[in-house]
Amino acid sequence: MEVAQGNFLPARFSPRCEREMTPNVYKERVRKAFEYADAEATGSLTKRQYKIAMTAVFGHCPEKVEIKHAFESTDRVSYEEFEHWVSTKHFTDDAHVNPEILFTLLDKDYKGYLVVDDFFSASTLVGLKISPSIWETVFKELDRHKKGYIDFVDFSRVLATVYKITAR
C-alpha cells in the first residue's frame, strides 16, 4: 500500500486540492478514515482500528475514556456508530474553540501535522492579509522543537496558552 510521505492515510485518500472543510468534505474524511482502518472490510472497527480511524480524522489518538465509552457494550463499532462518535466529538458545545476541529480545518491535506503553508493558506482563505514572511516568523516561534511542523500536542499547547492569556 502506497502511503503519502508524512501521512497516516494511503496516498489515494489524500486530496491534494485546497478545499474548505464543508460538511460533505468532513463526511468524506470520516468515511475514508473508517474504510482505511477497516482494512478487512468487515463493516466495523475494533478498538485498535477505532484509534487509527479517529487519528485519521482528528490528527491524534482518542483518549482512553472516550474509547472505553464507545466500546462499553460492544467489541466492534459500526460505521454509523463511528460517525456518531466523530460528530459528537466534532460538534461539542464548548465556550472555546475546539482544538481538534481547528486542527482538522487547518490540516487540509490530512498529514496529521501542520506546516507554515497551512497557516498561510487558512489566513488567505478567510481574507487575512498576512505575508508569508510574518507566518514564517510566527511559525518559528510556535515550532519550539524546531521539527519543521507542529503536531496536535504542540498545537493544543499553543491554544491553551492563548486561552490563558486572553482569559486574564
Coordinates of C-alpha atoms in Angstrom, one line a residue:
M1 CA 0.0 0.0 0.0
E2 CA 1.4 3.3 -1.1
V3 CA 1.4 5.9 1.8
A4 CA 1.9 9.6 1.2
Q5 CA 5.0 10.8 2.9
G6 CA 4.4 12.0 6.4
N7 CA 0.8 10.9 6.2
F8 CA -1.2 8.2 8.0
L9 CA -3.6 7.6 5.2
P10 CA -2.8 5.9 1.9
A11 CA -1.9 8.4 -0.9
R12 CA -5.2 7.6 -2.8
F13 CA -7.1 9.0 0.2
S14 CA -5.2 12.3 0.4
P15 CA -6.8 15.1 -1.6
R16 CA -4.2 17.5 -2.8
C17 CA -6.5 20.4 -3.6
E18 CA -7.3 23.2 -1.2
R19 CA -10.9 22.7 0.0
E20 CA -12.9 24.1 2.8
M21 CA -14.0 21.7 5.5
T22 CA -17.6 21.7 4.5
P23 CA -20.0 19.1 5.9
N24 CA -19.6 17.0 2.7
V25 CA -15.8 17.1 2.9
Y26 CA -15.9 16.3 6.6
K27 CA -18.2 13.3 5.9
E28 CA -15.9 12.2 3.1
R29 CA -13.0 12.3 5.5
V30 CA -14.8 10.3 8.1
R31 CA -15.8 7.7 5.5
K32 CA -12.2 7.4 4.2
A33 CA -10.8 7.1 7.7
F34 CA -13.3 4.4 8.5
E35 CA -12.5 2.5 5.3
Y36 CA -8.8 2.8 5.8
A37 CA -9.0 1.5 9.4
D38 CA -11.4 -1.3 8.4
A39 CA -8.7 -3.0 6.2
E40 CA -10.5 -6.3 6.1
A41 CA -13.8 -4.5 5.0
T42 CA -15.8 -6.1 7.8
G43 CA -18.0 -3.0 8.2
S44 CA -17.0 -2.5 11.8
L45 CA -13.9 -1.4 13.8
T46 CA -12.1 -3.0 16.7
K47 CA -10.7 -0.7 19.5
R48 CA -7.3 -0.6 17.7
Q49 CA -9.0 0.2 14.3
Y50 CA -11.1 2.8 16.1
K51 CA -8.0 4.5 17.3
I52 CA -6.5 4.5 13.8
A53 CA -9.7 6.0 12.3
M54 CA -10.1 8.7 14.9
T55 CA -6.4 9.6 14.5
A56 CA -7.0 9.9 10.7
V57 CA -10.0 12.2 11.3
F58 CA -8.6 14.4 14.2
G59 CA -4.8 14.1 13.9
H60 CA -4.3 12.4 17.3
C61 CA -5.3 9.3 19.1
P62 CA -8.5 9.5 21.2
E63 CA -8.3 9.3 25.0
K64 CA -8.8 6.1 26.9
V65 CA -12.1 7.4 28.4
E66 CA -13.5 8.1 25.0
I67 CA -12.6 4.6 23.7
K68 CA -14.0 2.9 26.8
H69 CA -17.3 4.8 26.4
A70 CA -17.6 4.0 22.7
F71 CA -16.9 0.3 23.4
E72 CA -18.7 -0.1 26.7
S73 CA -21.4 -2.5 25.4
T74 CA -19.7 -4.0 22.3
D75 CA -16.3 -5.2 21.0
R76 CA -16.8 -3.6 17.5
V77 CA -18.2 -0.3 16.3
S78 CA -20.2 0.0 13.0
Y79 CA -19.8 2.9 10.6
E80 CA -22.9 4.6 11.9
E81 CA -21.7 4.3 15.4
F82 CA -18.2 5.6 14.4
E83 CA -19.9 8.5 12.6
H84 CA -21.9 9.3 15.7
W85 CA -18.8 9.4 17.9
V86 CA -17.0 11.6 15.4
S87 CA -19.9 14.0 15.2
T88 CA -20.2 14.0 19.0
K89 CA -16.6 14.9 19.3
H90 CA -16.8 17.4 16.3
F91 CA -19.8 19.3 17.5
T92 CA -19.1 19.7 21.2
D93 CA -20.6 22.8 22.8
D94 CA -17.5 24.4 24.3
A95 CA -17.3 28.0 25.2
H96 CA -13.9 27.9 23.5
V97 CA -12.7 26.8 20.1
N98 CA -12.4 23.0 20.0
P99 CA -8.7 22.4 19.2
E100 CA -9.5 19.1 17.3
I101 CA -11.8 20.9 15.0
L102 CA -9.4 23.8 14.4
F103 CA -6.5 21.4 13.8
T104 CA -8.6 19.4 11.3
L105 CA -9.6 22.6 9.5
L106 CA -6.0 23.7 9.2
D107 CA -4.7 20.3 8.1
K108 CA -6.4 20.3 4.8
D109 CA -4.3 17.5 3.2
Y110 CA -4.7 15.2 6.2
K111 CA -1.0 15.0 7.1
G112 CA -1.6 14.8 10.9
Y113 CA 0.6 17.8 11.5
L114 CA 0.7 21.5 10.4
V115 CA 3.4 23.3 8.4
V116 CA 3.7 27.0 7.8
D117 CA 1.8 26.8 4.5
D118 CA -1.3 25.5 6.3
F119 CA -1.4 28.7 8.3
F120 CA -0.8 30.9 5.3
S121 CA -3.5 29.1 3.2
A122 CA -6.0 29.4 6.1
S123 CA -5.4 33.1 6.5
T124 CA -5.7 33.7 2.8
L125 CA -8.9 31.7 2.7
V126 CA -10.5 33.9 5.3
G127 CA -9.2 37.1 3.8
L128 CA -6.4 37.9 6.3
K129 CA -3.6 39.8 4.6
I130 CA -0.6 38.3 6.4
S131 CA 2.6 38.0 4.5
P132 CA 4.4 34.7 4.2
S133 CA 7.4 36.2 6.0
I134 CA 5.3 37.0 9.0
W135 CA 3.9 33.5 9.1
E136 CA 7.5 32.1 8.9
T137 CA 8.4 34.2 11.9
V138 CA 5.3 33.2 13.9
F139 CA 5.7 29.5 12.9
K140 CA 9.4 29.5 14.1
E141 CA 8.1 30.7 17.5
L142 CA 5.4 28.0 17.6
D143 CA 7.7 25.2 16.5
R144 CA 9.6 25.1 19.7
H145 CA 11.3 21.8 19.0
K146 CA 12.4 23.0 15.5
K147 CA 10.9 20.0 13.8
G148 CA 9.6 22.0 10.8
Y149 CA 6.0 21.1 11.7
I150 CA 3.5 21.3 14.6
D151 CA 1.7 18.2 15.7
F152 CA -1.6 18.2 17.6
V153 CA 0.1 18.1 21.0
D154 CA 2.1 21.3 20.2
F155 CA -0.9 22.9 18.6
S156 CA -3.0 22.2 21.7
R157 CA -0.3 23.6 24.0
V158 CA -0.3 26.8 22.0
L159 CA -4.1 27.2 22.1
A160 CA -4.1 26.5 25.9
T161 CA -1.5 29.3 26.3
V162 CA -3.6 31.7 24.1
Y163 CA -6.7 30.9 26.2
K164 CA -4.9 31.6 29.4
I165 CA -3.6 34.9 28.2
T166 CA -7.0 36.1 26.7
A167 CA -8.9 35.0 29.9
R168 CA -7.0 37.5 32.0

